[in-house]
mmCIF file of C-alpha atoms in Angstrom:
data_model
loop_
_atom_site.group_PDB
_atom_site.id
_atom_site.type_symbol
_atom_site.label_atom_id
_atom_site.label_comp_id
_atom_site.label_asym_id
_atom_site.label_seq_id
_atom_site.Cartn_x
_atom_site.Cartn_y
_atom_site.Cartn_z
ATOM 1 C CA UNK A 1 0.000 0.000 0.000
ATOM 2 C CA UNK A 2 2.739 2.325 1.036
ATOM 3 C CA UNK A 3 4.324 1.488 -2.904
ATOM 4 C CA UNK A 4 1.124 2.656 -4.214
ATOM 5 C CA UNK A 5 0.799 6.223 -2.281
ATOM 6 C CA UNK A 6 4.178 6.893 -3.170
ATOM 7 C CA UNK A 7 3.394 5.840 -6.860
ATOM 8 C CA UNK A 8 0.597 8.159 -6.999
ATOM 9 C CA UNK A 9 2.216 10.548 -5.560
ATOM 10 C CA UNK A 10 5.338 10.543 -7.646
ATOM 11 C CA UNK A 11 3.077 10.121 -10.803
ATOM 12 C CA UNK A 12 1.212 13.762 -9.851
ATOM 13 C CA UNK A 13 3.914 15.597 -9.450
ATOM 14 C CA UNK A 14 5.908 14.761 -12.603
ATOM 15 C CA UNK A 15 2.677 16.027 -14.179
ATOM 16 C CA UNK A 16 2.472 18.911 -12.100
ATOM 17 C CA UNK A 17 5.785 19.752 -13.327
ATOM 18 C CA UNK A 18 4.562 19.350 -17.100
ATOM 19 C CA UNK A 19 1.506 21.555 -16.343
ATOM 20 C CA UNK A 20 3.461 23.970 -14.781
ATOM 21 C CA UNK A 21 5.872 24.593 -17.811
ATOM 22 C CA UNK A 22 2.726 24.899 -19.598
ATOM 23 C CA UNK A 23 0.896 26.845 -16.836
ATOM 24 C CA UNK A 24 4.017 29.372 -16.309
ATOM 25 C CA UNK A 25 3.863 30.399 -20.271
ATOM 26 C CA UNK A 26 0.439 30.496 -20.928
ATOM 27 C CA UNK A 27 0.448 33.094 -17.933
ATOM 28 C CA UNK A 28 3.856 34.900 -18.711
ATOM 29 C CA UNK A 29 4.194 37.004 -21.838
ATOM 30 C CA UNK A 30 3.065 34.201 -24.517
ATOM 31 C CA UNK A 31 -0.049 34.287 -22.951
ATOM 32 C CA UNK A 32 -0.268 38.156 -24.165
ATOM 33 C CA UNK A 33 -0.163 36.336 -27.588
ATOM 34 C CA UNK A 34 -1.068 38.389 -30.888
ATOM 35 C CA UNK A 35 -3.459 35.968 -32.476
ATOM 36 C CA UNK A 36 -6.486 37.994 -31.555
ATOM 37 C CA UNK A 37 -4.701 40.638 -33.987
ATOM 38 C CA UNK A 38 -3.765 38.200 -36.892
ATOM 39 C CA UNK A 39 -7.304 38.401 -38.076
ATOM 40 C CA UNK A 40 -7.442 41.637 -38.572
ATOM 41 C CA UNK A 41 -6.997 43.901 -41.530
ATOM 42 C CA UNK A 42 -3.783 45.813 -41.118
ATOM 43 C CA UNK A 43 -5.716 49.418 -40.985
ATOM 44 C CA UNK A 44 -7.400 48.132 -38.083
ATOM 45 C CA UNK A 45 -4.356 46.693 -36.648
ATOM 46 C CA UNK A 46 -3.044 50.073 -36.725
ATOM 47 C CA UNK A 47 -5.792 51.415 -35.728
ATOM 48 C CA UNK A 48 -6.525 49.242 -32.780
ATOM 49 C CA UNK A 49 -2.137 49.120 -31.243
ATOM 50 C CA UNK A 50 -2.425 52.801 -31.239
ATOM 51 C CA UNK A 51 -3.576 53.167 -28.047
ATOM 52 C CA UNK A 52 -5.042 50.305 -25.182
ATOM 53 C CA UNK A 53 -8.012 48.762 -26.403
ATOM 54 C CA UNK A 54 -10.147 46.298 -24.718
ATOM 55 C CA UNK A 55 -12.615 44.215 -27.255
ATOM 56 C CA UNK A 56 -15.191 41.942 -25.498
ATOM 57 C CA UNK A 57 -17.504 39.504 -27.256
ATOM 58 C CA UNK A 58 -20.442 37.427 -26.155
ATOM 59 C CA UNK A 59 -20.606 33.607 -26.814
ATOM 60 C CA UNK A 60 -21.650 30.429 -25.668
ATOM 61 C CA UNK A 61 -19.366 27.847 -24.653
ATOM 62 C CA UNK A 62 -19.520 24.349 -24.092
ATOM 63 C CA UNK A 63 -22.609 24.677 -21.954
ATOM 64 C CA UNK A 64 -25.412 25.894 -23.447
ATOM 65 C CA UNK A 65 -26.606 27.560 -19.928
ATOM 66 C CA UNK A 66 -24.166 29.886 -19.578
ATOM 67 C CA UNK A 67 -22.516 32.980 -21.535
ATOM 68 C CA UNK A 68 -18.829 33.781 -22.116
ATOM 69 C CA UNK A 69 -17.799 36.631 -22.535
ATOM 70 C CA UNK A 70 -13.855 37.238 -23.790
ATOM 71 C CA UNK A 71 -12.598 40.370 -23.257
ATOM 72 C CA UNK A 72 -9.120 41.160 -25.475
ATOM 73 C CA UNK A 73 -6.861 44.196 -24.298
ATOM 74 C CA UNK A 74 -4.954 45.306 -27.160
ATOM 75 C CA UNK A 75 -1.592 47.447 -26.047
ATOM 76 C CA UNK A 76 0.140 50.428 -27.561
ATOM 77 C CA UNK A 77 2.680 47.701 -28.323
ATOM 78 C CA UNK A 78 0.872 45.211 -30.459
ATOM 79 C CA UNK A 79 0.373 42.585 -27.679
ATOM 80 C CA UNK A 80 -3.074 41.402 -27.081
ATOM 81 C CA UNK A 81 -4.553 39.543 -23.509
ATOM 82 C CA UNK A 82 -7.196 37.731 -23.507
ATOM 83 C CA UNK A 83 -9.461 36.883 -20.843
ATOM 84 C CA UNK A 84 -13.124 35.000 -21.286
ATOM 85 C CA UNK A 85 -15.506 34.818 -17.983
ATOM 86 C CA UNK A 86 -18.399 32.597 -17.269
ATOM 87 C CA UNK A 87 -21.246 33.935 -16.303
ATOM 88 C CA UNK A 88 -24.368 32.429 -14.387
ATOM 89 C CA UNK A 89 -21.291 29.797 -13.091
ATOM 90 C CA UNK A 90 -22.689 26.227 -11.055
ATOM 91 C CA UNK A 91 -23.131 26.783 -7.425
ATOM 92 C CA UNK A 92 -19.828 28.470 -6.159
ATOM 93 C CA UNK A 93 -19.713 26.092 -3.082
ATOM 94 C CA UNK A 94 -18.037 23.699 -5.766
ATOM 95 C CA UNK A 95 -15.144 25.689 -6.119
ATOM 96 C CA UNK A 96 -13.574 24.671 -3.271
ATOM 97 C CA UNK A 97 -13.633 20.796 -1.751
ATOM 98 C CA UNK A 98 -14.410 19.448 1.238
ATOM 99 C CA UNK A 99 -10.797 19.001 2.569
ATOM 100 C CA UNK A 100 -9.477 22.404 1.569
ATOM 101 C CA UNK A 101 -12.943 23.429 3.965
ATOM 102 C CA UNK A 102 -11.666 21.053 6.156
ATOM 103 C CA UNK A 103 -8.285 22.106 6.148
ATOM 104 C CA UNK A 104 -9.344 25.888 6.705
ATOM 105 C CA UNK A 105 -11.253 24.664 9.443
ATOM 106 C CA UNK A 106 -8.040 22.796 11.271
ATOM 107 C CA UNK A 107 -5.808 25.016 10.868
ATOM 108 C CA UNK A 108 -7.988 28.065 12.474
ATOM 109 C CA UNK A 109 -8.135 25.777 15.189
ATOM 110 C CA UNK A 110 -4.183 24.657 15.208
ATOM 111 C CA UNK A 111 -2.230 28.198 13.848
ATOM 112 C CA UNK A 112 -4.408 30.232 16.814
ATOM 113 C CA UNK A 113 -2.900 27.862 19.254
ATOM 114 C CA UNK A 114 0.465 28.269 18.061
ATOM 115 C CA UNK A 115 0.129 31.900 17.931
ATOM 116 C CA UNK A 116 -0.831 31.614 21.878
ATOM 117 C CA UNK A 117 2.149 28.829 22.884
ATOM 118 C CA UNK A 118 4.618 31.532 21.091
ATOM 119 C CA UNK A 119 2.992 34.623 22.814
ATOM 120 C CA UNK A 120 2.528 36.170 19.591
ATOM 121 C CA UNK A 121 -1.233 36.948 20.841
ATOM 122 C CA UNK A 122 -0.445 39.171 23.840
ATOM 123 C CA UNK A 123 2.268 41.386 22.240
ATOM 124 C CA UNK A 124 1.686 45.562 22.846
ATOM 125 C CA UNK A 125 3.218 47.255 20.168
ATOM 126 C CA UNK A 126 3.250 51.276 20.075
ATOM 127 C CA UNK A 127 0.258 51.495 17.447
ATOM 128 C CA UNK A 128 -2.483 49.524 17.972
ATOM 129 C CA UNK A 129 -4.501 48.442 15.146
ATOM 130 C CA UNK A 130 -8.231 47.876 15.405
ATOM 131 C CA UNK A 131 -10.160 46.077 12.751
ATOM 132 C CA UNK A 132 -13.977 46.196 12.546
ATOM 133 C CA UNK A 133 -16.374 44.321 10.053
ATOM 134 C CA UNK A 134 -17.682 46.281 7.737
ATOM 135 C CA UNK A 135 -21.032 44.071 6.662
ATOM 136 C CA UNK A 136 -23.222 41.572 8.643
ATOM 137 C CA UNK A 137 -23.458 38.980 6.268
ATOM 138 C CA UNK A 138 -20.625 37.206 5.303
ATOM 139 C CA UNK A 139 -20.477 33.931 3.461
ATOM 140 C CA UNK A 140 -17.729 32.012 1.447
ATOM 141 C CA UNK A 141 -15.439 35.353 -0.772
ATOM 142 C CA UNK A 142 -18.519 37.615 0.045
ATOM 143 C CA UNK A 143 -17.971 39.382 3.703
ATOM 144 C CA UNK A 144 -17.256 42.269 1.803
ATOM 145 C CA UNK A 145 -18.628 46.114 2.402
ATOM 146 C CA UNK A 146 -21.982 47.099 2.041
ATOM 147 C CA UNK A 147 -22.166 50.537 0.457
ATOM 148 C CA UNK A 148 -26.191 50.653 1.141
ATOM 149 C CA UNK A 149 -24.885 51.391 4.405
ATOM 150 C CA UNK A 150 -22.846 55.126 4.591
ATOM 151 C CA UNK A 151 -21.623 54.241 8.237
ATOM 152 C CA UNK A 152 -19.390 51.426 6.943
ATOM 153 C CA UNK A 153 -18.434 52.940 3.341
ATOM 154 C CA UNK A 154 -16.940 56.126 4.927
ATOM 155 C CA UNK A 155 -13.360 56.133 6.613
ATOM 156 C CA UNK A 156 -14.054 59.521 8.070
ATOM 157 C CA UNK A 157 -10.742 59.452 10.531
ATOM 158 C CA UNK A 158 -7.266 60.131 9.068
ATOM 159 C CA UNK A 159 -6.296 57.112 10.692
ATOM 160 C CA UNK A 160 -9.306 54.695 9.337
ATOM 161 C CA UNK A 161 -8.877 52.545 5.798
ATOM 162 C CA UNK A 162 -11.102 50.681 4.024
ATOM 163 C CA UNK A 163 -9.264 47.326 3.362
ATOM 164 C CA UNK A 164 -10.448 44.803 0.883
ATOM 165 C CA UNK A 165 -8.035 41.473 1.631
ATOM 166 C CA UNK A 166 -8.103 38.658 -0.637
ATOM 167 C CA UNK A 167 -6.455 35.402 -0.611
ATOM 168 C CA UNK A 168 -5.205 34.144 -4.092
ATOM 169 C CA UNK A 169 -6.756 30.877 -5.827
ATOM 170 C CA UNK A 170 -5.470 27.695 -5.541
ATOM 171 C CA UNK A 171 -2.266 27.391 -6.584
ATOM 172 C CA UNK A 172 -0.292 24.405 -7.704
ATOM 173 C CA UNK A 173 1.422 23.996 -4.450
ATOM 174 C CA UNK A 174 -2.292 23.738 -2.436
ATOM 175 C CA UNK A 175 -3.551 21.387 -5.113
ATOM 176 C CA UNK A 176 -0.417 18.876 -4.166
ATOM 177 C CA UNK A 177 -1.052 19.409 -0.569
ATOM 178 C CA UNK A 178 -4.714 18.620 -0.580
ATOM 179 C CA UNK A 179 -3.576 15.379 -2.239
ATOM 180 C CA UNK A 180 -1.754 14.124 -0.128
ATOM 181 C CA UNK A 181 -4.708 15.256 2.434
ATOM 182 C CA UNK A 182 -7.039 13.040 0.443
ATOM 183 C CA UNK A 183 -4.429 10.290 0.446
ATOM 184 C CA UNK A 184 -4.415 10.763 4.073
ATOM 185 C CA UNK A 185 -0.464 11.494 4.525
ATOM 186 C CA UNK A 186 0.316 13.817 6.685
ATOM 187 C CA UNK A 187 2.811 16.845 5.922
ATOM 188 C CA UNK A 188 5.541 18.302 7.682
ATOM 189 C CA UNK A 189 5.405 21.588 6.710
ATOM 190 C CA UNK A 190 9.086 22.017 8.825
ATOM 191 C CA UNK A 191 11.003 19.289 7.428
ATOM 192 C CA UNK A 192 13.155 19.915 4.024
ATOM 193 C CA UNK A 193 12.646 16.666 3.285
ATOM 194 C CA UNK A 194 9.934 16.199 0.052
ATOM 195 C CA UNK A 195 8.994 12.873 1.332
ATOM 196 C CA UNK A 196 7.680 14.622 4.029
ATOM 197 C CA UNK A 197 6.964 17.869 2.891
ATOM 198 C CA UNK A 198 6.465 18.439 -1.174
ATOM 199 C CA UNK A 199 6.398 22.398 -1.077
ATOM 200 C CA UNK A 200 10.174 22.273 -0.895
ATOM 201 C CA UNK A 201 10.570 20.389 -4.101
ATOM 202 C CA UNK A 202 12.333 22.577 -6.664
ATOM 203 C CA UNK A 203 9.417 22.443 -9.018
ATOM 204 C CA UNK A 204 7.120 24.861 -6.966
ATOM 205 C CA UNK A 205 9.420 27.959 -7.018
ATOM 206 C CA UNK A 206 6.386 30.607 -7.646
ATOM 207 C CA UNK A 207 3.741 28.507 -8.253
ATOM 208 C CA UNK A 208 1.123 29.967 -10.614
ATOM 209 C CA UNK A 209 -2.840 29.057 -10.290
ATOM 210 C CA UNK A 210 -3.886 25.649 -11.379
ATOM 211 C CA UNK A 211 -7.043 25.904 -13.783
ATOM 212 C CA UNK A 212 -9.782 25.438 -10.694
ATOM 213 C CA UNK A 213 -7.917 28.610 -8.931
ATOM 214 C CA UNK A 214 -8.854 31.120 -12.390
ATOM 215 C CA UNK A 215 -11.924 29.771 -11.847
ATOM 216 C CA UNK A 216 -12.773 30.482 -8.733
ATOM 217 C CA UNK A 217 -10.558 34.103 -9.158
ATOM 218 C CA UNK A 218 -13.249 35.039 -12.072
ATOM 219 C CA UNK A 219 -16.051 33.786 -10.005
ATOM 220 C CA UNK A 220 -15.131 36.648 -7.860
ATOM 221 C CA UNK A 221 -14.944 39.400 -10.327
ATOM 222 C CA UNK A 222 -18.648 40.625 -9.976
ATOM 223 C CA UNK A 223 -18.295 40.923 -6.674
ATOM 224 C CA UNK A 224 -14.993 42.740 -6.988
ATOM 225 C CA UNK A 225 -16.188 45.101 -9.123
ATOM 226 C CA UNK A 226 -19.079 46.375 -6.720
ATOM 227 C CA UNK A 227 -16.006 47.223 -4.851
ATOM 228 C CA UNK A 228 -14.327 50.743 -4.626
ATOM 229 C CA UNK A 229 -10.475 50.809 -4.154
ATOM 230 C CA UNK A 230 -8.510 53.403 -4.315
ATOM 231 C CA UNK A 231 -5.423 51.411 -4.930
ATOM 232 C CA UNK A 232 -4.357 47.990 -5.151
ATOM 233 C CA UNK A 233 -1.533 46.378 -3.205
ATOM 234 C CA UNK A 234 -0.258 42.382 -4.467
ATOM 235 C CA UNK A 235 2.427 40.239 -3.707
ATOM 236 C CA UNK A 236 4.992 39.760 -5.664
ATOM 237 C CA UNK A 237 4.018 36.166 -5.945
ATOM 238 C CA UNK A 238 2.684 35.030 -9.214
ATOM 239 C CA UNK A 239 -0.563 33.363 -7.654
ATOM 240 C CA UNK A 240 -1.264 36.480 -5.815
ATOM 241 C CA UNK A 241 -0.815 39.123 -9.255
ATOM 242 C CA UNK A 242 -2.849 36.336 -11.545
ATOM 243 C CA UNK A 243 -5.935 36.517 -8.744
ATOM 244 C CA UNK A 244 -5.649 40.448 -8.480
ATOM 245 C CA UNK A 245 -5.607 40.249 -12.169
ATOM 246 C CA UNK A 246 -8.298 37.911 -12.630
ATOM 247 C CA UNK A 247 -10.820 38.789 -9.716
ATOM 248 C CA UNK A 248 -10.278 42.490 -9.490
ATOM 249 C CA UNK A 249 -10.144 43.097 -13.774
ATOM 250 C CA UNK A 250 -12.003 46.058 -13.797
ATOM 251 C CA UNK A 251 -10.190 48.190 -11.479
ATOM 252 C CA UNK A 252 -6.679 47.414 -13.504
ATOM 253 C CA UNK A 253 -6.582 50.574 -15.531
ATOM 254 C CA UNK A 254 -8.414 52.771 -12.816
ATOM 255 C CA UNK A 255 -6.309 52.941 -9.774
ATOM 256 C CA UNK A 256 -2.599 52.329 -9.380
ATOM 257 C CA UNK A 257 -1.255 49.073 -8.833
ATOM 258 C CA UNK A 258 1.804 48.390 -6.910
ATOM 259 C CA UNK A 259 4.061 45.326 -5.544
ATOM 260 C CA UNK A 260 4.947 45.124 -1.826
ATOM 261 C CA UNK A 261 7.200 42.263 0.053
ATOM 262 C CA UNK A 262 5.222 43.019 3.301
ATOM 263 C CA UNK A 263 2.381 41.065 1.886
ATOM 264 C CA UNK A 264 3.805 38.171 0.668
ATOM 265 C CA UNK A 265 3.846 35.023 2.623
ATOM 266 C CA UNK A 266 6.424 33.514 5.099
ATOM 267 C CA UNK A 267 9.896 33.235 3.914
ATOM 268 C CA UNK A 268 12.633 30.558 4.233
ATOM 269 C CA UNK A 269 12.557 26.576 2.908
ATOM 270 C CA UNK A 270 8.996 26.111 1.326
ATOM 271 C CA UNK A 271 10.465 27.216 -2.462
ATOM 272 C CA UNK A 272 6.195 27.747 -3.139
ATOM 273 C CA UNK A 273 6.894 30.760 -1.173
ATOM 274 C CA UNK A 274 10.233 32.369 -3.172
ATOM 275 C CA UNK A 275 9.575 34.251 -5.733
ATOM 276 C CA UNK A 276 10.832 34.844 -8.990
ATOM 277 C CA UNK A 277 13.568 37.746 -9.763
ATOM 278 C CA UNK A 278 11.460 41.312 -10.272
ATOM 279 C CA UNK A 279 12.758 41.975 -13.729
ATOM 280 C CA UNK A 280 11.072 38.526 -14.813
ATOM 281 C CA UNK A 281 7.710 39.482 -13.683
ATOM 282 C CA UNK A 282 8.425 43.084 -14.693
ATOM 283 C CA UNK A 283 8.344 41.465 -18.200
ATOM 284 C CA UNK A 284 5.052 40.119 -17.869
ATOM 285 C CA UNK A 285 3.359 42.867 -15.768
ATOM 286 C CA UNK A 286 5.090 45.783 -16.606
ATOM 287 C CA UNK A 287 1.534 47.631 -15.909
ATOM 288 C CA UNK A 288 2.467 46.978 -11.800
ATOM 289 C CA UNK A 289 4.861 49.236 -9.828
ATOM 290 C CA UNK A 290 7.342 46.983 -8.202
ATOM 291 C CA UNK A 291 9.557 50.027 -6.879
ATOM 292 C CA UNK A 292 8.832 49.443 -3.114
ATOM 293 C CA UNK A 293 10.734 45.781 -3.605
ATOM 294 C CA UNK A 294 14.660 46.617 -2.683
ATOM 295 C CA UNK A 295 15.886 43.431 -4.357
ATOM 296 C CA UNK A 296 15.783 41.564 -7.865
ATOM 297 C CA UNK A 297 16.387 38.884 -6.204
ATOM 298 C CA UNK A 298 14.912 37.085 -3.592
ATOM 299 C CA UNK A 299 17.495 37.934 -0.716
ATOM 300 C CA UNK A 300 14.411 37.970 1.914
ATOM 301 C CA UNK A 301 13.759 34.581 1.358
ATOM 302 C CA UNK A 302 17.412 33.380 0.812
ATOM 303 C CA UNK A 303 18.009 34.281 4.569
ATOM 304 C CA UNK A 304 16.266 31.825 6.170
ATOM 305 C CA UNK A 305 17.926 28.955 4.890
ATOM 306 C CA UNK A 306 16.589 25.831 5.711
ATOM 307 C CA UNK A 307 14.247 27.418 8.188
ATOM 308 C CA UNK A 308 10.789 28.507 8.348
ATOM 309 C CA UNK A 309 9.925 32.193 9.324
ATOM 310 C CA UNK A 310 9.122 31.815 12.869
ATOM 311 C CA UNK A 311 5.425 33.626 13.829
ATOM 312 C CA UNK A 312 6.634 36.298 15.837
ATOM 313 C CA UNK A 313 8.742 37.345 13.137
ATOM 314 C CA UNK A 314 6.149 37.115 10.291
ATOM 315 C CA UNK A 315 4.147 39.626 12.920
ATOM 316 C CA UNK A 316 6.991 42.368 13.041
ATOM 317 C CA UNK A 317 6.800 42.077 9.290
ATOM 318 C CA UNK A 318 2.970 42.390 8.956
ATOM 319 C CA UNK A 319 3.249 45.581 11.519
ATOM 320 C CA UNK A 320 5.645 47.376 9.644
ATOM 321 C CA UNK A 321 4.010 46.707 6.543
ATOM 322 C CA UNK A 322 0.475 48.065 8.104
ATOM 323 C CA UNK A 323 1.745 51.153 10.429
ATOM 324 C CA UNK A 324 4.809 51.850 8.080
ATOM 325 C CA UNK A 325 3.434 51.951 4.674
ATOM 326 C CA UNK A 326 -0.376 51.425 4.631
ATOM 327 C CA UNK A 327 -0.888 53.630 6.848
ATOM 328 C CA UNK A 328 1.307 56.135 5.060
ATOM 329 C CA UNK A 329 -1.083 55.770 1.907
ATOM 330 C CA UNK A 330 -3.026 58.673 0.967
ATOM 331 C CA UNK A 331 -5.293 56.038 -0.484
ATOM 332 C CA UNK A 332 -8.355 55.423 1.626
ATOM 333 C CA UNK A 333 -9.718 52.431 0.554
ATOM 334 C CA UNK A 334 -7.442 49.757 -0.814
ATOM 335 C CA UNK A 335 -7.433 46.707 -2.279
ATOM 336 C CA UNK A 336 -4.843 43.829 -0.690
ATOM 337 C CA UNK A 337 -4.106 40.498 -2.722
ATOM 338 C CA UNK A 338 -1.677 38.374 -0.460
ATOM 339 C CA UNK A 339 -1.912 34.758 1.085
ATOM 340 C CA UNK A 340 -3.617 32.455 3.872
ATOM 341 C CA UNK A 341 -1.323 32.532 6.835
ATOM 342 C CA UNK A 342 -0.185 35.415 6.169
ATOM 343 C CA UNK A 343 -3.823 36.552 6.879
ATOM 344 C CA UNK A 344 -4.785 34.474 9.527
ATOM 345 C CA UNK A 345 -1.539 36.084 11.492
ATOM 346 C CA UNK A 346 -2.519 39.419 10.634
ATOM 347 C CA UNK A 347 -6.305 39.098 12.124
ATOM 348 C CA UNK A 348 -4.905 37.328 15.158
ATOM 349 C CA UNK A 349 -1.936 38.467 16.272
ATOM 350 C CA UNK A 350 -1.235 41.843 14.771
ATOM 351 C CA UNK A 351 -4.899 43.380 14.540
ATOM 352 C CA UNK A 352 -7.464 43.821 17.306
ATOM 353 C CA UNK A 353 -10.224 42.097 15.881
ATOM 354 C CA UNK A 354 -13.274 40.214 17.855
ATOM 355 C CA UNK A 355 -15.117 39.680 15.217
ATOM 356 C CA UNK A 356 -14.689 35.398 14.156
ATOM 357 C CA UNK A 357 -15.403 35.331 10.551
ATOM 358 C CA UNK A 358 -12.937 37.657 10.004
ATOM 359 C CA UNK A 359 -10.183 35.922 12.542
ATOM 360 C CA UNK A 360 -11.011 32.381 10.805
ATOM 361 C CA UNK A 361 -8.791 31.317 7.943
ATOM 362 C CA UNK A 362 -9.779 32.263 4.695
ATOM 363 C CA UNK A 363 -10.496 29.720 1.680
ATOM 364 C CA UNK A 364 -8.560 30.358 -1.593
ATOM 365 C CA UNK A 365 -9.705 33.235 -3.574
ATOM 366 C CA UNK A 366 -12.134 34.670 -0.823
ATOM 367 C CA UNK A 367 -12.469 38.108 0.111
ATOM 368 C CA UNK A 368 -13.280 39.779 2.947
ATOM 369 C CA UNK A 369 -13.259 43.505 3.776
ATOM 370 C CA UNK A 370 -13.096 45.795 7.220
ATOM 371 C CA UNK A 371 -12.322 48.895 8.938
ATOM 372 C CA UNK A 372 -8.900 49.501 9.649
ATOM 373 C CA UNK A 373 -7.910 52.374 12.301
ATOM 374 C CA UNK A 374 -4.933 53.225 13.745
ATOM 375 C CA UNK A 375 -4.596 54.034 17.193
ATOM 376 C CA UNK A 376 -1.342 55.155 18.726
ATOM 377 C CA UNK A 377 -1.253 54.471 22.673
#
């Protein structure tokens, strides 16, 4: 039996790693292909590369109960993106399965207590930070802001933000682990050993989003869109920039976008969590401002070594990322695409916040918003 597992196992990821060759250029420049410009006539190529234009046409695909609509953004430089979303989608609650719910579920329970064994829960820091929910109905990637309601829409106080966190969509490096959930092997999340632990395999540097994570990023672009931001804040991570660019769409060429290494997730040993060098993903989102990142390469996460960012230090990041630079914003409501326990640490051990569904981990792709104030004691 043990032979078998191990089969399987080794069987998924040598096709993970041919997906992911595939996955990483369909998402990198080639996907920005120029095939949606080949069948044009060359005046309206001209025409059309003079200046950014965004096509969309209305189609059916393979189901006849639903509508696709492709939307193709033609640069000043020729290149062409293309991006179709499904409207009318099957129940969302399919998006995610019943051990990534499960494994939210666990590891609310299990990361809280390890924030409380390492004292990370009872630290006073010089500015408190108070977060308050901002709607009373919340539900999988919709506790989001009601604007019927003008309390919660306005951040009257200098020191109140609007913040509108998302977690990105399943990546390649979640679909491995809920495998070997479903195969019932447990993971050692600590160990460099990929017997025991197959985020540190070499393969999973940067992981993009398999095809369930686009969907359930474009599931959440309606709702995104109701949304108001001011800016937008990603990770340098791929995952995180493809859900940004998939969920929130239509705020891409209204508000600035920039890059920020306070919001990615903990560095050192899982190679899912080291990024690529910035002038790569410069080339393939050149539209991003990536000027708050020091390094090209990924010196943060090259410290660590064979060892996992420790909590406490993960929450001096996540402070100085809040007090020191969202804070500093002029940008009241903003937009923040980053990762899972990244988030749970922020709502538990580096904001005040009471409120559970925002404190409980949040499923891939989901979004939640609050109230952020800043209170110096």
């Amino acid at each position: 039996m043990l032979h078998n597992i191990m089969l399987i196992v080794g069987t998924v990821v040598y096709k993970h790693s041919a997906v992911y060759a595939f996955s990483y250029c369909s998402r990198s420049s080639s996907r920005r292909y120029s095939a949606g410009i080949l069948s044009l006539s060359s005046s309206t190529k001209e025409t059309l590369v003079s200046s950014d234009t965004t096509i969309t046409t209305i189609g059916k695909p393979s189901s006849s109960s639903t509508n696709e609509i492709c939307e193709t953004t033609i640069s000043s430089g020729g290149k062409a993106e293309v991006l179709c979303t499904v409207s009318n989608e099957d129940d969302r609650s399919s998006l995610w399965s019943d051990v990534a719910i499960n494994a939210a579920k666990q590891f609310t329970i299990s990361q809280r207590q390890k924030l409380k064994d390492m004292g990370a829960l009872d630290i006073k820091r010089p500015i408190r930070i108070i977060g308050t929910p901002v709607t009373d109905n919340c539900g999988s990637g919709d506790c989001v802001i009601d604007y019927d309601d003008i309390d919660s829409k306005k951040a009257t106080s200098t020191n109140t933000k609007i913040i509108h966190f998302q977690r990105h969509g399943q990546g390649y490096h979640n679909l491995i682990c809920d495998m070997w959930r479903e195969l019932e092997r447990p993971i050692d999340f600590d160990s460099p050993d990929p017997n025991l632990n197959p985020v540190v395999r070499p393969e999973f540097l940067d992981p993009p989003l398999t095809n369930l994570g686009e969907k359930q990023c474009r599931s959440q672009r309606d709702l995104c869109a109701t949304l108001e931001p001011e800016l937008m804040i990603v990770s340098p991570m791929l995952r995180c920039i493809q859900t940004a660019k998939l969920s929130f769409r239509d705020h891409v060429s209204t508000v600035p976008w920039v890059s920020h290494e306070g919001c990615r997730e903990e560095l050192g040993l899982l190679v899912g969590n080291k990024r690529r060098p910035i002038n790569e993903i410069k080339e393939d989102y050149p539209e991003i401002d990536f000027s708050p990142i020091k390094h090209n390469e990924d010196v943060l996460w090259d410290e660590y070594g064979e060892r996992r960012e420790t909590l406490l230090e993960k929450s001096d990041r996540i402070y100085d990322f809040l007090t020191n630079f969202v804070r500093d914003r002029q940008e009241k409501e903003i937009g923040i695409v980053c990762h899972s326990a990244y988030l749970f640490t922020l709502m538990n051990a580096v904001m005040d916040i009471s409120d559970e569904e925002l404190r409980s981990w949040f499923l891939t792709s989901e979004v939640r918003s609050l109230k952020m104030t800043f209170v110096e004691d």
